[in-house]
PDB file of C-alpha atoms in Angstrom:
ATOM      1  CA  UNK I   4     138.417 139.418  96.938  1.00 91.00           C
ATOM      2  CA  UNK I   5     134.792 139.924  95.486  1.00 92.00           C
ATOM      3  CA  UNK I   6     134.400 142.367  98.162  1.00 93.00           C
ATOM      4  CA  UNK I   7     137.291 144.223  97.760  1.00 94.00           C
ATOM      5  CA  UNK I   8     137.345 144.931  93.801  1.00 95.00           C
ATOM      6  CA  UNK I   9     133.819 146.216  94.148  1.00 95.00           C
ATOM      7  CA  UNK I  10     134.715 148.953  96.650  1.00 95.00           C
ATOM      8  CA  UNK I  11     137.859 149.687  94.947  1.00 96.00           C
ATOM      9  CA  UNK I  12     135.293 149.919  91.800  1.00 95.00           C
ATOM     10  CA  UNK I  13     132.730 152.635  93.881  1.00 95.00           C
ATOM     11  CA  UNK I  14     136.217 154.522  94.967  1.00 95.00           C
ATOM     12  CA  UNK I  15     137.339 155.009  91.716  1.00 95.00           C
ATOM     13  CA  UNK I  16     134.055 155.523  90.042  1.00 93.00           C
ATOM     14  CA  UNK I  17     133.614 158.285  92.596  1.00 92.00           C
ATOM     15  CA  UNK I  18     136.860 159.798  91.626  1.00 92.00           C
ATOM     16  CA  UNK I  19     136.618 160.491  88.661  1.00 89.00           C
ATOM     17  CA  UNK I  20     133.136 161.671  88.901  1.00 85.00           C
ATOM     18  CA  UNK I  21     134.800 164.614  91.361  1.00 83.00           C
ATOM     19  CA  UNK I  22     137.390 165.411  89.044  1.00 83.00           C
ATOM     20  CA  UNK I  23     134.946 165.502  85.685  1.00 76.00           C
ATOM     21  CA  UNK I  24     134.231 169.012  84.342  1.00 70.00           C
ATOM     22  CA  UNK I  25     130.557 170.443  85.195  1.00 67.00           C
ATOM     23  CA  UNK I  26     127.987 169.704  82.300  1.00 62.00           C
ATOM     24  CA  UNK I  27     127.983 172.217  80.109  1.00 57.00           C
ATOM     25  CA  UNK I  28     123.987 171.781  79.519  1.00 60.00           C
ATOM     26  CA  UNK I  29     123.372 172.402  82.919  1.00 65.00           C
ATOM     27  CA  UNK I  30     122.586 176.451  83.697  1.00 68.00           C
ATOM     28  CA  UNK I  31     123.330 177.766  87.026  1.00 72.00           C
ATOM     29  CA  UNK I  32     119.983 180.363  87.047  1.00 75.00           C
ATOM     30  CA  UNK I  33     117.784 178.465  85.415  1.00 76.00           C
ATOM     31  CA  UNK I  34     115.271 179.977  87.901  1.00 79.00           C
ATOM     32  CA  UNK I  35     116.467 183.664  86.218  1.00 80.00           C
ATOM     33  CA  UNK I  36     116.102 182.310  82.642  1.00 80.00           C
ATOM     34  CA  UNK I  37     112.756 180.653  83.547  1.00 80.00           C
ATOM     35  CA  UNK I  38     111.282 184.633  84.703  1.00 82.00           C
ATOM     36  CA  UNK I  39     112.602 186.095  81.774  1.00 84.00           C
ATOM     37  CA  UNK I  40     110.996 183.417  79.387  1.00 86.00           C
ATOM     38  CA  UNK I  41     108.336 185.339  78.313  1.00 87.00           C
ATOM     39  CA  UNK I  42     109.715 188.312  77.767  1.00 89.00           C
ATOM     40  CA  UNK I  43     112.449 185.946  75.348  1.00 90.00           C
ATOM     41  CA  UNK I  44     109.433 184.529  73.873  1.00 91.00           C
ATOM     42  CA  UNK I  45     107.901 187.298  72.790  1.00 92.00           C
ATOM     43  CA  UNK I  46     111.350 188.862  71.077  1.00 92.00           C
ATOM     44  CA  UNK I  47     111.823 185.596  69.345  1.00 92.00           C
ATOM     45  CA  UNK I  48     108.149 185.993  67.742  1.00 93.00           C
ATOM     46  CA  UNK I  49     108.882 189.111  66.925  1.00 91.00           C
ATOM     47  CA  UNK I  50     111.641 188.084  64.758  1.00 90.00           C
ATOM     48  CA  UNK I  51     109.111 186.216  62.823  1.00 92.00           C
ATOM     49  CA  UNK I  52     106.270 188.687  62.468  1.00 92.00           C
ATOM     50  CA  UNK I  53     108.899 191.678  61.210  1.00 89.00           C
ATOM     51  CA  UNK I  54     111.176 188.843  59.271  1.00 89.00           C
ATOM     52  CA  UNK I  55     113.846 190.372  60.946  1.00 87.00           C
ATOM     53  CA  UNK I  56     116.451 187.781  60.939  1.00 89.00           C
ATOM     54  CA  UNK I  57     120.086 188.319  61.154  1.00 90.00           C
ATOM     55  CA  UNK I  58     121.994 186.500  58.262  1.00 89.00           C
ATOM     56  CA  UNK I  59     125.660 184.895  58.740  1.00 88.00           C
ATOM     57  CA  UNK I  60     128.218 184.184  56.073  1.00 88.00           C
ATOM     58  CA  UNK I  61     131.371 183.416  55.843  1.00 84.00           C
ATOM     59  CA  UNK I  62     133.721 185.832  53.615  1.00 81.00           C
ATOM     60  CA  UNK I  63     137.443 185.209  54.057  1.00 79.00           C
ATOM     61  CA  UNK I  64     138.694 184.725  57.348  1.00 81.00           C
ATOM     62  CA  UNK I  65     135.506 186.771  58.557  1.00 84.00           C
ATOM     63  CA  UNK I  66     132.344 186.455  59.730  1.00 85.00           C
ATOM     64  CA  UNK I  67     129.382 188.592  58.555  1.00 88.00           C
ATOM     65  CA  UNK I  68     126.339 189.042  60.403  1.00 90.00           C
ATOM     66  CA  UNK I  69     124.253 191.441  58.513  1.00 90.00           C
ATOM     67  CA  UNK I  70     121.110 193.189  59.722  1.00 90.00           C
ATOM     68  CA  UNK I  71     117.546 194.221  57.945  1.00 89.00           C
ATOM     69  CA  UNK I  72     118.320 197.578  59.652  1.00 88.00           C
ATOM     70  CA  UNK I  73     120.794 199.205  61.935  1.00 89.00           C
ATOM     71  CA  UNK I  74     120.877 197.850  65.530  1.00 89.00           C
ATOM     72  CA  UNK I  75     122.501 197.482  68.984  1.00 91.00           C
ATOM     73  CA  UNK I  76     122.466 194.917  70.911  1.00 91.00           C
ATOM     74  CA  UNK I  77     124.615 191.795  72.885  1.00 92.00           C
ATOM     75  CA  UNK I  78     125.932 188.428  70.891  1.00 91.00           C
ATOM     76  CA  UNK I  79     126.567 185.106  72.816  1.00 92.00           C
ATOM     77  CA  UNK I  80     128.581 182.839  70.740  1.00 89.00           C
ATOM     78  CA  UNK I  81     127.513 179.566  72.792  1.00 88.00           C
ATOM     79  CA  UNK I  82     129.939 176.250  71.989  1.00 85.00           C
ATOM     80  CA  UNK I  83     127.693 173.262  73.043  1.00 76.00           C
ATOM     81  CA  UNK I  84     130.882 171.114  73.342  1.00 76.00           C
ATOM     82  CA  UNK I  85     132.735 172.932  76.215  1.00 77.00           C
ATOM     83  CA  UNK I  86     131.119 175.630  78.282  1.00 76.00           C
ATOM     84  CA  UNK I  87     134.595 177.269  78.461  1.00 79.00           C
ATOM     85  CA  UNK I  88     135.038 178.364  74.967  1.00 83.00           C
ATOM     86  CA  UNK I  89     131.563 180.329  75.061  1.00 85.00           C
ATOM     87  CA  UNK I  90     131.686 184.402  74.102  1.00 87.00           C
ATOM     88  CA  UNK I  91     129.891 187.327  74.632  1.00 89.00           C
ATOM     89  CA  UNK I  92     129.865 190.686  73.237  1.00 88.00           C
ATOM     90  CA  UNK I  93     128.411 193.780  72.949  1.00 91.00           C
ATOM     91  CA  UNK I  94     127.716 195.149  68.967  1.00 89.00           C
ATOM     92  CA  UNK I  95     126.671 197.937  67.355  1.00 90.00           C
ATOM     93  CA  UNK I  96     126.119 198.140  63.265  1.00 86.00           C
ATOM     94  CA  UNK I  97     128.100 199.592  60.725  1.00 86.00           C
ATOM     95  CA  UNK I  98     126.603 201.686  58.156  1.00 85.00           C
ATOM     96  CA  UNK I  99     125.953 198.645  56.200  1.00 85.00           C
ATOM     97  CA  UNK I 100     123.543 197.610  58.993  1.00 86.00           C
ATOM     98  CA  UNK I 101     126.327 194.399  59.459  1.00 86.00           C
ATOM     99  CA  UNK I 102     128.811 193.345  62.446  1.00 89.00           C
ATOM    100  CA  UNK I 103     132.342 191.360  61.369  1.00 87.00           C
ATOM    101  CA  UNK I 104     134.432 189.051  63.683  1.00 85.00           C
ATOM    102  CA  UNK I 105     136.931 187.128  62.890  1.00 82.00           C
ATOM    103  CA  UNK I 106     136.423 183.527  62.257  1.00 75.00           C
ATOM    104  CA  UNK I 107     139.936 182.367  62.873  1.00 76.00           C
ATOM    105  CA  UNK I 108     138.940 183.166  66.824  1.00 77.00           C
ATOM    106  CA  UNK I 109     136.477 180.231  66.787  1.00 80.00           C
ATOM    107  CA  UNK I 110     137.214 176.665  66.248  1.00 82.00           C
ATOM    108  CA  UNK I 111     136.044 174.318  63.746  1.00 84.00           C
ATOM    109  CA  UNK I 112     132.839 172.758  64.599  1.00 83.00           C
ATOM    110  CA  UNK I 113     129.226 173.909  66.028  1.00 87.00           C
ATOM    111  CA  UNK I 114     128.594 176.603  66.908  1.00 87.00           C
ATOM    112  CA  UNK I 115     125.495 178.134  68.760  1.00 90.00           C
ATOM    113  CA  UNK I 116     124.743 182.320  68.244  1.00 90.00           C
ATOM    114  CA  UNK I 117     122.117 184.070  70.555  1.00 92.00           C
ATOM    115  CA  UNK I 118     121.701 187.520  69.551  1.00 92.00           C
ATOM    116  CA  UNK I 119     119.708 189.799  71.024  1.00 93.00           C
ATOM    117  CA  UNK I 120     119.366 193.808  69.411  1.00 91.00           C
ATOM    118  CA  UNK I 121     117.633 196.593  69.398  1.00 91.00           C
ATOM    119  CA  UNK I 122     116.638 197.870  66.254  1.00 88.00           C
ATOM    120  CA  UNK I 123     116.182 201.652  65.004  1.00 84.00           C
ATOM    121  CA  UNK I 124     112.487 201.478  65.276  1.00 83.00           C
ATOM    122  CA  UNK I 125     112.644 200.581  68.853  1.00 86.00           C
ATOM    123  CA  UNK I 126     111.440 196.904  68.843  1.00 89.00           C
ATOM    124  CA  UNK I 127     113.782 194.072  70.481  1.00 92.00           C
ATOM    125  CA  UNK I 128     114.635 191.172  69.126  1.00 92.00           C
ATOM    126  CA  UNK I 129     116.176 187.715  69.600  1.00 92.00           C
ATOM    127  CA  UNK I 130     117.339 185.453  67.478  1.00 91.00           C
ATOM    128  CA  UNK I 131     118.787 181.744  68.450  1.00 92.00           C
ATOM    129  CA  UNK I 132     121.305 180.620  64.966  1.00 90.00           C
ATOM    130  CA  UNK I 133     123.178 177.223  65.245  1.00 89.00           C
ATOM    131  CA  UNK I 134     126.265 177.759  63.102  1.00 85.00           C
ATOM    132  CA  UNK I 135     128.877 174.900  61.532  1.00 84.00           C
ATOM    133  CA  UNK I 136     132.389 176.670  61.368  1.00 78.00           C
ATOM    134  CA  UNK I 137     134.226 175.703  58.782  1.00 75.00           C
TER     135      UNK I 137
END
């Protein structure tokens, strides 16, 4: 009986470990990623040194993202939750040197934005935000 609950145990442990959803902290080219790190690296700094960070507010049912000047670039909106929910898009400024979305598209809860633009003096940035949606 011993015997046979604790392979019926190992069965159904292995189960359910098939049927679970793939960890959403795990990336597929981490290799990729790891080439490109210092390239990421030195964008990020860059933010720094120029003080070139994006802010985000909350006005309405929108969300503001508002630049130091005009740019172009790519935004990941990253849920650390479930992999499934993540975003991307590609931006470009209004004349107020700010990008609107709609928060009512996201859900309540943490949010992670990677944002990565090209400003109109030609440097590149990145910038890594974690957001709380109300």
């Amino acid at each position: 009986i011993g015997m046979l609950s604790f392979m019926a145990c190992i069965v159904i442990l292995a189960v359910l470990m098939m049927r679970s959803e793939k960890d959403a902290l795990v990336d597929n080219d981490y290799y990729e990623k790891g080439l490109r790190y210092n390239d990421q690296y030195r964008q990020k700094e860059q933010v720094i040194k120029d003080n070139a960070s994006p802010d985000i507010e909350f006005s309405g049912d929108n969300l503001i993202i508002t630049f130091k000047t005009q740019a172009a670039g790519t935004l990941k909106i990253m849920r650390t939750a479930k992999k499934s929910m993540d975003k991307m898009m590609n931006f470009k400024t209004d004349s107020a040197a700010s990008v609107m979305l709609r928060s009512t598209d996201l859900a309540k809860g943490h949010w992670k934005f990677i944002i990565q633009w090209k400003a109109e003096n030609g440097k590149t940035y990145l910038s890594e935000q974690e957001v709380l949606m109300p």
